[in-house]
CSV table of C-alpha atoms in Angstrom, one decimal:
chain,number,residue,atom,x,y,z
A,1,MET,CA,77.0,-21.2,33.8
A,2,ALA,CA,76.0,-24.8,35.7
A,3,GLU,CA,72.7,-27.3,34.3
A,4,VAL,CA,70.4,-27.3,35.4
A,5,LYS,CA,68.0,-30.4,35.6
A,6,LEU,CA,64.5,-31.4,36.3
A,7,HIS,CA,63.2,-34.6,37.5
A,8,GLY,CA,59.4,-34.1,37.2
A,9,HIS,CA,56.3,-36.7,36.4
A,10,TRP,CA,53.6,-35.2,34.0
A,11,THR,CA,50.6,-35.8,35.8
A,12,SER,CA,52.4,-33.6,39.0
A,13,PRO,CA,51.4,-30.3,39.8
A,14,PHE,CA,54.5,-30.3,42.1
A,15,SER,CA,56.7,-30.8,38.8
A,16,TYR,CA,54.5,-27.9,37.2
A,17,ARG,CA,55.4,-25.7,39.7
A,18,VAL,CA,58.7,-25.9,38.8
A,19,ILE,CA,58.7,-26.0,35.4
A,20,TRP,CA,56.4,-22.7,35.1
A,21,ALA,CA,59.4,-21.0,37.7
A,22,LEU,CA,62.1,-21.9,35.1
A,23,LYS,CA,59.9,-20.9,32.4
A,24,LEU,CA,59.0,-18.0,33.9
A,25,LYS,CA,62.3,-16.3,34.8
A,26,GLY,CA,63.5,-17.9,31.6
A,27,ILE,CA,66.0,-20.5,33.0
A,28,PRO,CA,67.0,-23.1,30.4
A,29,TYR,CA,66.8,-26.6,31.7
A,30,GLU,CA,67.0,-30.1,30.6
A,31,TYR,CA,63.7,-32.5,32.2
A,32,ILE,CA,63.8,-35.7,33.2
A,33,GLU,CA,60.5,-37.7,33.1
A,34,GLU,CA,60.9,-40.0,36.1
A,35,ASP,CA,58.7,-43.3,36.1
A,36,LEU,CA,57.3,-43.5,39.7
A,37,SER,CA,55.8,-46.7,39.6
A,38,ASN,CA,59.5,-47.4,39.4
A,39,LYS,CA,62.1,-45.0,40.6
A,40,SER,CA,65.3,-44.5,39.3
A,41,PRO,CA,68.9,-44.9,41.2
A,42,LEU,CA,69.0,-41.7,40.4
A,43,LEU,CA,65.9,-40.1,42.0
A,44,LEU,CA,66.4,-41.7,45.1
A,45,HIS,CA,70.4,-41.2,45.0
A,46,TYR,CA,69.1,-37.5,44.8
A,47,ASN,CA,66.0,-37.5,47.3
A,48,PRO,CA,66.7,-40.0,49.9
A,49,VAL,CA,64.7,-38.6,52.2
A,50,HIS,CA,61.4,-38.8,50.3
A,51,LYS,CA,61.8,-40.1,47.6
A,52,LYS,CA,60.0,-38.0,45.4
A,53,ILE,CA,59.9,-35.3,42.4
A,54,PRO,CA,60.3,-32.5,41.2
A,55,VAL,CA,64.2,-32.3,42.1
A,56,LEU,CA,66.1,-30.0,40.8
A,57,VAL,CA,69.6,-30.7,40.0
A,58,HIS,CA,71.8,-27.2,39.5
A,59,GLY,CA,75.4,-28.0,38.9
A,60,GLY,CA,75.0,-31.7,40.3
A,61,LYS,CA,73.7,-30.7,42.8
A,62,PRO,CA,70.0,-31.5,44.3
A,63,ILE,CA,67.4,-29.8,45.7
A,64,CYS,CA,63.8,-30.9,46.8
A,65,GLU,CA,60.7,-30.2,47.5
A,66,SER,CA,59.3,-27.6,44.5
A,67,MET,CA,58.5,-24.3,47.2
A,68,ILE,CA,62.5,-25.0,48.4
A,69,ILE,CA,63.1,-25.3,45.1
A,70,LEU,CA,60.9,-22.2,43.6
A,71,GLU,CA,62.5,-20.2,46.6
A,72,TYR,CA,66.2,-20.9,45.6
A,73,LEU,CA,65.3,-20.3,41.9
A,74,GLU,CA,64.3,-16.7,43.2
A,75,GLU,CA,68.0,-16.1,45.0
A,76,THR,CA,70.0,-17.7,42.3
A,77,TRP,CA,68.3,-15.8,39.2
A,78,PRO,CA,67.0,-12.8,41.0
A,79,GLN,CA,65.1,-12.0,37.4
A,80,ASN,CA,62.0,-11.7,37.0
A,81,SER,CA,61.2,-11.3,40.4
A,82,LEU,CA,58.5,-13.8,42.0
A,83,LEU,CA,58.3,-12.4,45.9
A,84,PRO,CA,57.8,-9.4,46.8
A,85,THR,CA,61.0,-7.3,48.1
A,86,ASP,CA,59.3,-6.0,51.0
A,87,PRO,CA,60.0,-8.2,54.1
A,88,PHE,CA,56.6,-7.6,55.7
A,89,GLN,CA,55.4,-9.4,51.9
A,90,ARG,CA,57.4,-11.6,51.7
A,91,ALA,CA,56.0,-13.1,54.5
A,92,VAL,CA,52.3,-12.8,53.9
A,93,ALA,CA,53.3,-14.4,50.5
A,94,ARG,CA,54.9,-18.0,52.5
A,95,PHE,CA,52.1,-17.8,54.9
A,96,TRP,CA,50.1,-18.4,51.7
A,97,ILE,CA,52.8,-20.3,50.4
A,98,LYS,CA,52.5,-22.9,53.2
A,99,PHE,CA,48.7,-23.0,53.4
A,100,ALA,CA,48.6,-24.3,49.9
A,101,GLU,CA,51.3,-26.9,50.7
A,102,GLU,CA,49.4,-28.4,54.1
A,103,LYS,CA,45.7,-27.5,52.8
A,104,GLY,CA,46.4,-28.5,48.7
A,105,PRO,CA,46.8,-32.3,50.0
A,106,THR,CA,42.7,-32.0,51.6
A,107,VAL,CA,41.4,-32.7,47.6
A,108,TRP,CA,43.8,-35.1,46.6
A,109,MET,CA,42.8,-37.5,49.4
A,110,MET,CA,39.2,-36.7,49.0
A,111,PHE,CA,40.0,-38.3,45.5
A,112,ARG,CA,41.6,-41.5,46.6
A,113,SER,CA,38.8,-42.1,49.3
A,114,SER,CA,35.0,-43.1,49.3
A,115,GLY,CA,32.3,-43.6,52.0
A,116,GLU,CA,32.6,-41.1,55.4
A,117,GLU,CA,36.9,-40.2,54.9
A,118,HIS,CA,34.9,-38.8,51.5
A,119,GLU,CA,32.4,-36.6,52.8
A,120,LYS,CA,34.8,-35.6,55.5
A,121,PHE,CA,37.8,-35.3,53.3
A,122,LYS,CA,35.4,-32.6,50.9
A,123,LYS,CA,34.1,-31.3,53.3
A,124,GLU,CA,37.6,-29.8,54.5
A,125,SER,CA,38.4,-29.6,50.6
A,126,LEU,CA,35.6,-26.9,50.4
A,127,GLU,CA,36.5,-25.4,53.7
A,128,MET,CA,40.2,-24.6,51.9
A,129,LEU,CA,38.5,-23.2,49.0
A,130,LYS,CA,36.5,-20.9,51.2
A,131,THR,CA,39.3,-19.6,53.1
A,132,ILE,CA,41.2,-18.9,50.0
A,133,GLU,CA,38.1,-16.6,48.4
A,134,GLU,CA,37.9,-14.8,51.0
A,135,MET,CA,41.4,-14.3,53.1
A,136,ALA,CA,43.7,-14.5,50.6
A,137,LEU,CA,42.1,-13.6,47.0
A,138,GLY,CA,39.9,-10.8,49.4
A,139,ASP,CA,40.9,-7.3,47.4
A,140,ASP,CA,39.9,-8.3,44.3
A,141,LYS,CA,43.5,-8.6,42.9
A,142,LYS,CA,44.0,-10.3,39.7
A,143,PHE,CA,47.1,-12.1,41.0
A,144,PHE,CA,47.4,-13.2,44.6
A,145,GLY,CA,50.3,-10.8,45.2
A,146,GLY,CA,48.4,-8.1,42.9
A,147,ASP,CA,48.9,-7.1,39.0
A,148,GLU,CA,52.3,-10.0,39.0
A,149,ILE,CA,52.1,-13.5,39.1
A,150,SER,CA,53.9,-14.3,42.1
A,151,LEU,CA,55.2,-17.5,43.8
A,152,VAL,CA,51.8,-17.8,45.4
A,153,ASP,CA,49.7,-18.0,42.5
A,154,ILE,CA,52.1,-20.9,41.2
A,155,ALA,CA,51.5,-22.3,44.6
A,156,PHE,CA,47.6,-22.3,44.0
A,157,GLY,CA,48.0,-23.3,40.3
A,158,ALA,CA,46.8,-26.8,41.1
A,159,HIS,CA,44.1,-25.7,41.5
A,160,ALA,CA,43.5,-23.9,37.9
A,161,HIS,CA,43.7,-27.2,36.2
A,162,TRP,CA,44.1,-30.5,38.6
A,163,LEU,CA,40.9,-29.6,40.9
A,164,GLY,CA,38.6,-29.6,37.7
A,165,VAL,CA,39.7,-33.2,36.6
A,166,ILE,CA,39.7,-34.3,40.0
A,167,GLU,CA,36.1,-32.8,40.1
A,168,GLU,CA,35.3,-34.7,37.0
A,169,VAL,CA,36.4,-38.1,37.5
A,170,ALA,CA,35.1,-38.3,41.5
A,171,GLY,CA,32.4,-37.0,40.1
A,172,VAL,CA,31.6,-33.7,42.7
A,173,LYS,CA,31.8,-29.6,41.7
A,174,LEU,CA,33.6,-27.9,44.6
A,175,LEU,CA,34.4,-24.8,43.3
A,176,GLU,CA,31.0,-23.4,42.1
A,177,ALA,CA,31.2,-20.3,40.0
A,178,HIS,CA,28.4,-18.7,41.7
A,179,LYS,CA,30.1,-19.6,45.4
A,180,PHE,CA,33.6,-18.8,44.8
A,181,PRO,CA,33.6,-15.1,41.6
A,182,ARG,CA,37.0,-14.6,42.9
A,183,PHE,CA,38.5,-17.6,42.7
A,184,HIS,CA,37.3,-18.3,39.5
A,185,ALA,CA,38.6,-15.1,38.4
A,186,TRP,CA,41.9,-15.8,39.2
A,187,ILE,CA,42.0,-19.1,37.5
A,188,GLN,CA,41.0,-16.9,34.3
A,189,ASN,CA,43.7,-15.0,35.0
A,190,PHE,CA,46.2,-17.4,35.7
A,191,LYS,CA,45.3,-19.6,32.5
A,192,GLN,CA,46.0,-16.8,30.1
A,193,VAL,CA,49.7,-16.0,31.7
A,194,PRO,CA,51.3,-17.3,28.6
A,195,VAL,CA,53.9,-19.7,30.6
A,196,ILE,CA,51.2,-21.2,32.5
A,197,ASN,CA,48.9,-21.4,28.9
A,198,GLU,CA,51.6,-22.6,27.2
A,199,ASN,CA,52.8,-25.4,29.8
A,200,LEU,CA,49.8,-27.3,31.3
A,201,PRO,CA,49.5,-31.3,31.3
A,202,ASP,CA,46.5,-32.5,28.4
A,203,ARG,CA,43.0,-32.4,30.4
A,204,ASP,CA,41.7,-35.4,28.4
A,205,GLN,CA,44.6,-37.6,29.0
A,206,MET,CA,45.0,-36.8,32.5
A,207,VAL,CA,41.6,-37.5,32.7
A,208,LEU,CA,41.9,-40.7,31.4
A,209,THR,CA,45.0,-41.6,33.8
A,210,PHE,CA,43.0,-40.1,36.8
A,211,LYS,CA,39.8,-42.6,36.5
A,212,ARG,CA,42.4,-45.3,36.2
A,213,ILE,CA,44.2,-44.3,39.6
A,214,ARG,CA,40.0,-43.4,41.0
A,215,GLU,CA,39.0,-47.6,39.9
A,216,SER,CA,41.8,-49.4,41.3
A,217,LEU,CA,42.1,-47.5,44.4
A,218,LEU,CA,38.0,-47.9,45.0
A,219,ALA,CA,38.8,-51.6,44.0
A,220,SER,CA,41.2,-52.2,46.6
A,221,PRO,CA,39.7,-53.7,49.8
B,1,MET,CA,62.8,0.1,63.3
B,2,GLU,CA,64.1,-0.5,66.4
B,3,ASP,CA,60.8,2.4,67.9
B,4,LYS,CA,58.4,0.1,66.6
B,5,LYS,CA,56.4,-2.1,68.7
B,6,LEU,CA,57.2,-5.6,68.9
B,7,VAL,CA,54.9,-8.1,70.6
B,8,LEU,CA,54.3,-11.9,70.2
B,9,LEU,CA,51.8,-13.7,70.9
B,10,ASP,CA,53.3,-16.2,73.0
B,11,LEU,CA,52.4,-20.2,75.0
B,12,TRP,CA,55.6,-21.3,76.9
B,13,PRO,CA,55.3,-25.1,76.1
B,14,SER,CA,54.9,-24.2,72.3
B,15,ALA,CA,57.8,-25.8,70.6
B,16,PHE,CA,56.8,-23.5,67.9
B,17,ALA,CA,56.8,-20.8,69.4
B,18,MET,CA,60.2,-21.5,71.9
B,19,ARG,CA,61.6,-20.8,68.3
B,20,VAL,CA,61.0,-17.2,68.1
B,21,ARG,CA,61.8,-16.5,71.2
B,22,ILE,CA,65.4,-17.9,70.3
B,23,ALA,CA,65.3,-16.0,66.9
B,24,LEU,CA,64.5,-12.7,69.2
B,25,ALA,CA,66.7,-13.4,72.0
B,26,GLU,CA,70.5,-14.3,69.7
B,27,LYS,CA,69.6,-11.1,67.7
B,28,GLY,CA,68.8,-9.0,71.4
B,29,ILE,CA,65.8,-7.9,70.0
B,30,LYS,CA,63.8,-6.2,73.0
B,31,TYR,CA,59.2,-7.5,73.1
B,32,GLU,CA,56.2,-8.2,74.6
B,33,SER,CA,55.4,-11.5,75.0
B,34,LYS,CA,51.6,-12.2,75.6
B,35,GLU,CA,51.0,-15.7,77.3
B,36,GLU,CA,47.8,-17.1,75.4
B,37,ASP,CA,45.3,-19.6,76.6
B,38,LEU,CA,44.5,-22.2,74.1
B,39,PHE,CA,41.4,-22.9,75.4
B,40,ASP,CA,40.2,-18.9,75.4
B,41,LYS,CA,41.9,-17.4,72.8
B,42,SER,CA,42.4,-13.7,72.9
B,43,PRO,CA,40.5,-11.2,71.1
B,44,LEU,CA,44.0,-10.2,69.5
B,45,LEU,CA,44.9,-13.7,68.3
B,46,LEU,CA,41.5,-14.3,66.7
B,47,GLU,CA,42.1,-10.7,64.6
B,48,MET,CA,45.8,-11.4,64.0
B,49,ASN,CA,45.3,-15.0,63.0
B,50,PRO,CA,42.0,-15.6,61.3
B,51,VAL,CA,43.1,-18.4,59.4
B,52,HIS,CA,44.7,-20.7,61.8
B,53,LYS,CA,43.7,-19.4,65.5
B,54,LYS,CA,47.3,-20.5,66.4
B,55,VAL,CA,50.8,-19.3,68.1
B,56,PRO,CA,53.6,-17.5,67.6
B,57,VAL,CA,52.3,-14.6,66.1
B,58,LEU,CA,54.9,-12.0,65.5
B,59,ILE,CA,53.4,-8.3,65.7
B,60,HIS,CA,55.6,-5.9,64.3
B,61,ASP,CA,53.7,-2.2,64.1
B,62,GLY,CA,50.2,-3.9,64.6
B,63,LYS,CA,51.1,-6.2,61.3
B,64,SER,CA,50.8,-10.0,62.1
B,65,ILE,CA,53.5,-12.5,61.0
B,66,CYS,CA,52.2,-15.9,61.2
B,67,GLU,CA,54.2,-19.6,61.2
B,68,SER,CA,57.4,-19.7,62.9
B,69,LEU,CA,59.7,-20.5,60.2
B,70,ILE,CA,58.6,-17.6,58.3
B,71,ILE,CA,58.4,-15.7,61.2
B,72,LEU,CA,62.0,-16.8,61.9
B,73,GLU,CA,63.1,-15.2,57.5
B,74,TYR,CA,61.3,-12.1,58.8
B,75,ILE,CA,63.7,-11.5,61.5
B,76,ASP,CA,66.5,-12.5,59.5
B,77,GLU,CA,65.5,-10.1,56.7
B,78,VAL,CA,64.2,-7.0,58.9
B,79,TRP,CA,66.9,-7.5,61.8
B,80,HIS,CA,69.9,-8.1,58.9
B,81,ASP,CA,72.3,-5.8,60.2
B,82,LYS,CA,72.0,-6.9,63.7
B,83,SER,CA,74.2,-10.5,63.6
B,84,PRO,CA,74.0,-13.2,63.6
B,85,PRO,CA,72.0,-14.3,60.3
B,86,LEU,CA,70.3,-17.6,61.5
B,87,LEU,CA,69.9,-18.5,57.4
B,88,PRO,CA,73.1,-18.6,55.4
B,89,SER,CA,73.8,-16.4,52.4
B,90,ASP,CA,74.6,-18.7,49.8
B,91,PRO,CA,71.5,-19.9,47.9
B,92,TYR,CA,72.5,-23.2,47.9
B,93,GLN,CA,72.6,-23.9,51.7
B,94,ARG,CA,69.3,-21.7,52.2
B,95,SER,CA,67.9,-24.6,50.5
B,96,GLN,CA,69.5,-27.1,52.4
B,97,ALA,CA,68.5,-25.7,55.7
B,98,ARG,CA,64.6,-24.9,54.6
B,99,PHE,CA,64.6,-28.4,53.7
B,100,TRP,CA,65.7,-29.7,57.3
B,101,ALA,CA,63.5,-27.2,58.8
B,102,ASP,CA,60.7,-27.8,56.7
B,103,TYR,CA,61.6,-32.0,57.6
B,104,VAL,CA,61.3,-31.3,61.4
B,105,ASP,CA,58.1,-29.2,60.9
B,106,LYS,CA,56.8,-32.3,58.8
B,107,LYS,CA,58.0,-35.3,60.7
B,108,ILE,CA,58.2,-34.4,64.5
B,109,PHE,CA,55.5,-32.8,65.8
B,110,GLY,CA,52.7,-35.3,64.6
B,111,ILE,CA,54.7,-38.2,65.7
B,112,GLY,CA,55.5,-36.4,69.0
B,113,ARG,CA,52.1,-36.2,69.8
B,114,LYS,CA,51.3,-39.7,69.1
B,115,VAL,CA,54.1,-40.7,71.2
B,116,TRP,CA,53.8,-38.6,74.8
B,117,ALA,CA,49.7,-39.2,74.3
B,118,GLY,CA,49.4,-42.7,72.4
B,119,LYS,CA,49.0,-46.2,73.8
B,120,GLY,CA,49.6,-49.4,72.3
B,121,GLU,CA,50.8,-50.6,69.3
B,122,ASP,CA,50.3,-46.9,68.4
B,123,GLN,CA,52.7,-45.6,70.8
B,124,GLU,CA,55.1,-48.2,69.9
B,125,ALA,CA,55.2,-47.9,66.0
B,126,ALA,CA,55.8,-43.8,66.8
B,127,LYS,CA,58.2,-44.4,69.2
B,128,LYS,CA,60.5,-46.1,66.5
B,129,GLU,CA,59.3,-43.5,63.8
B,130,LEU,CA,60.6,-40.6,66.1
B,131,ILE,CA,64.2,-42.4,66.6
B,132,GLU,CA,64.4,-42.9,62.7
B,133,ILE,CA,63.5,-39.0,62.1
B,134,LEU,CA,66.1,-38.3,65.2
B,135,LYS,CA,68.5,-40.8,63.4
B,136,THR,CA,67.9,-39.1,59.9
B,137,MET,CA,68.7,-35.8,61.8
B,138,GLU,CA,71.7,-36.5,63.2
B,139,GLY,CA,73.2,-38.1,59.8
B,140,GLU,CA,72.5,-34.5,58.6
B,141,LEU,CA,74.3,-33.3,62.2
B,142,GLY,CA,77.7,-35.5,60.9
B,143,ASP,CA,80.3,-34.0,62.8
B,144,LYS,CA,79.5,-30.7,62.7
B,145,HIS,CA,78.9,-28.3,66.2
B,146,PHE,CA,75.5,-27.2,64.9
B,147,PHE,CA,73.3,-28.0,62.2
B,148,GLY,CA,74.5,-24.8,61.3
B,149,GLY,CA,77.9,-24.7,61.4
B,150,GLU,CA,80.4,-23.5,63.3
B,151,ARG,CA,77.3,-21.4,65.2
B,152,ILE,CA,73.4,-22.1,65.3
B,153,GLY,CA,71.6,-21.7,62.5
B,154,PHE,CA,68.4,-22.0,61.2
B,155,VAL,CA,67.6,-25.7,61.7
B,156,ASP,CA,69.1,-25.9,65.1
B,157,VAL,CA,66.4,-23.4,66.0
B,158,ALA,CA,63.5,-25.3,64.5
B,159,LEU,CA,64.7,-28.9,66.1
B,160,VAL,CA,66.3,-27.6,69.3
B,161,THR,CA,62.7,-26.8,70.5
B,162,SER,CA,61.7,-30.1,70.5
B,163,THR,CA,64.5,-31.3,72.7
B,164,SER,CA,62.4,-30.1,75.8
B,165,TRP,CA,59.5,-32.6,74.9
B,166,PHE,CA,61.9,-34.9,75.2
B,167,TYR,CA,62.0,-35.9,78.6
B,168,THR,CA,58.2,-35.8,77.9
B,169,PHE,CA,58.2,-38.8,75.5
B,170,GLU,CA,61.0,-40.9,77.1
B,171,THR,CA,58.6,-41.1,80.1
B,172,LEU,CA,55.1,-41.1,78.8
B,173,GLY,CA,56.9,-43.9,76.4
B,174,ASN,CA,59.1,-45.3,78.6
B,175,PHE,CA,62.1,-45.2,76.1
B,176,SER,CA,65.6,-43.5,76.2
B,177,ILE,CA,66.3,-41.3,73.2
B,178,GLU,CA,70.0,-40.7,73.9
B,179,ALA,CA,70.0,-44.6,74.4
B,180,GLU,CA,69.5,-44.6,70.7
B,181,CYS,CA,70.8,-41.0,70.1
B,182,PRO,CA,73.7,-39.9,71.7
B,183,LYS,CA,75.4,-37.6,68.6
B,184,LEU,CA,71.8,-35.6,68.8
B,185,ILE,CA,71.4,-35.1,72.6
B,186,ALA,CA,75.4,-34.1,72.9
B,187,TRP,CA,73.8,-31.8,70.1
B,188,SER,CA,71.0,-30.6,72.1
B,189,LYS,CA,73.2,-29.7,75.4
B,190,ARG,CA,75.5,-27.4,73.7
B,191,CYS,CA,73.0,-25.5,71.9
B,192,LEU,CA,71.3,-25.6,75.1
B,193,GLU,CA,75.1,-23.5,76.9
B,194,LYS,CA,74.1,-21.0,74.8
B,195,GLU,CA,71.9,-18.0,76.9
B,196,SER,CA,69.2,-17.4,73.8
B,197,VAL,CA,68.6,-21.2,74.1
B,198,ALA,CA,68.7,-21.7,78.0
B,199,LYS,CA,66.4,-19.3,78.3
B,200,SER,CA,63.6,-19.3,75.7
B,201,LEU,CA,62.9,-23.0,76.6
B,202,PRO,CA,61.2,-24.7,79.3
B,203,HIS,CA,62.7,-27.1,82.1
B,204,PRO,CA,61.8,-30.6,80.7
B,205,HIS,CA,59.5,-31.2,84.1
B,206,LYS,CA,57.3,-28.5,83.3
B,207,ILE,CA,56.4,-29.5,80.2
B,208,TYR,CA,56.5,-33.0,81.4
B,209,GLU,CA,53.3,-31.4,84.0
B,210,ALA,CA,51.8,-29.6,81.2
B,211,ALA,CA,51.2,-32.8,79.0
B,212,LEU,CA,49.9,-34.8,82.2
B,213,TRP,CA,47.2,-31.8,82.4
B,214,LEU,CA,46.7,-32.4,79.2
B,215,LYS,CA,46.5,-35.2,78.9
B,216,GLN,CA,44.0,-35.4,81.7
B,217,LYS,CA,42.0,-32.5,80.3
B,218,PHE,CA,41.5,-33.8,76.6
B,219,GLY,CA,40.3,-37.7,78.5
B,220,ILE,CA,43.4,-39.9,77.3
B,221,GLU,CA,44.3,-42.4,79.9
């Protein structure tokens, strides 16, 4: 079996998506931490188009974009399946994965901004969370796809851990328990999965790092 | 499977909706097309795509599938016995096809809008960026007949629909895409030789008229 390598970054939820999938499927891999302030020639060689992590390299061949990597893992290692087999259910799963991709960054945009822009992104973030609460988690299921963890949960994983850090550092409360009861229940269920529980970046370290990022962003003219 | 009712919520100038038309035509699948009015969305659209309220939506036996690339994967999976498959069978090739279709989605539509609806410095910057994006696609095409190899595939369908808007970009942006990207234009002409593509793409001059009408409607100079 050709070797699997993951180029990632310890603060990145996108990087963690791949770690979670690899571990849930029991795929052995080597992890390489990338310095994003000084990108390695190897990273630029593997991802010339976007120059980003995560990049999965399997037998020397690179795959980029976290959710595309996850579909590749699902197809190459079908054990411990993370997608339904029914085509319609798969289309529904992919719909929410795409939603997570498109709308997820608004929280980060809110974190990066101040004043009117910050308020605008805050509003958009709340709308996004409300849509997830009411329409993706609508049936009071344990996970997005039912009783078992799937790629949709992994796609939304940032909201289970990184969101709390952003809320603390930016001094904004978005995901209030009484307004988002299903979301809160899902976060508990998600974080209780052993692979997830054992593979989350250290919260205190993240708070320190994000504080530094926010300070330098708001200090710039 | 073929007896179950198939409806496409459609919009004639939408490059996203055109993708689904091509895929269904390639597979020889019969369906009913319902033209939507974006300024007066039908109750059916609002019911079938409550999250985004956008086209295209494929309704198969009463169940809705949204997002054009997701619809393409659904069509491939459900009508897997109808040649040809849009996605390759090898997982690595599939990941590359998904990567490039995702690239088209991320890059072309936002920039395209700035080219036909923008002006001044913004428009100039957008023109430059569009050419760079198209040159990147040319690089990926290389010497192949189609992105899918000898026959059209996922990436061809994802990208070719945008070419119906090239005349609009060129006329309103006052530049020539063919001069900068001759290989890509040659590829688009090869695609148009296929009946499934030719009958799914409106004439570029009609798109141009629609763009002028939209500019007027939105009060864009």
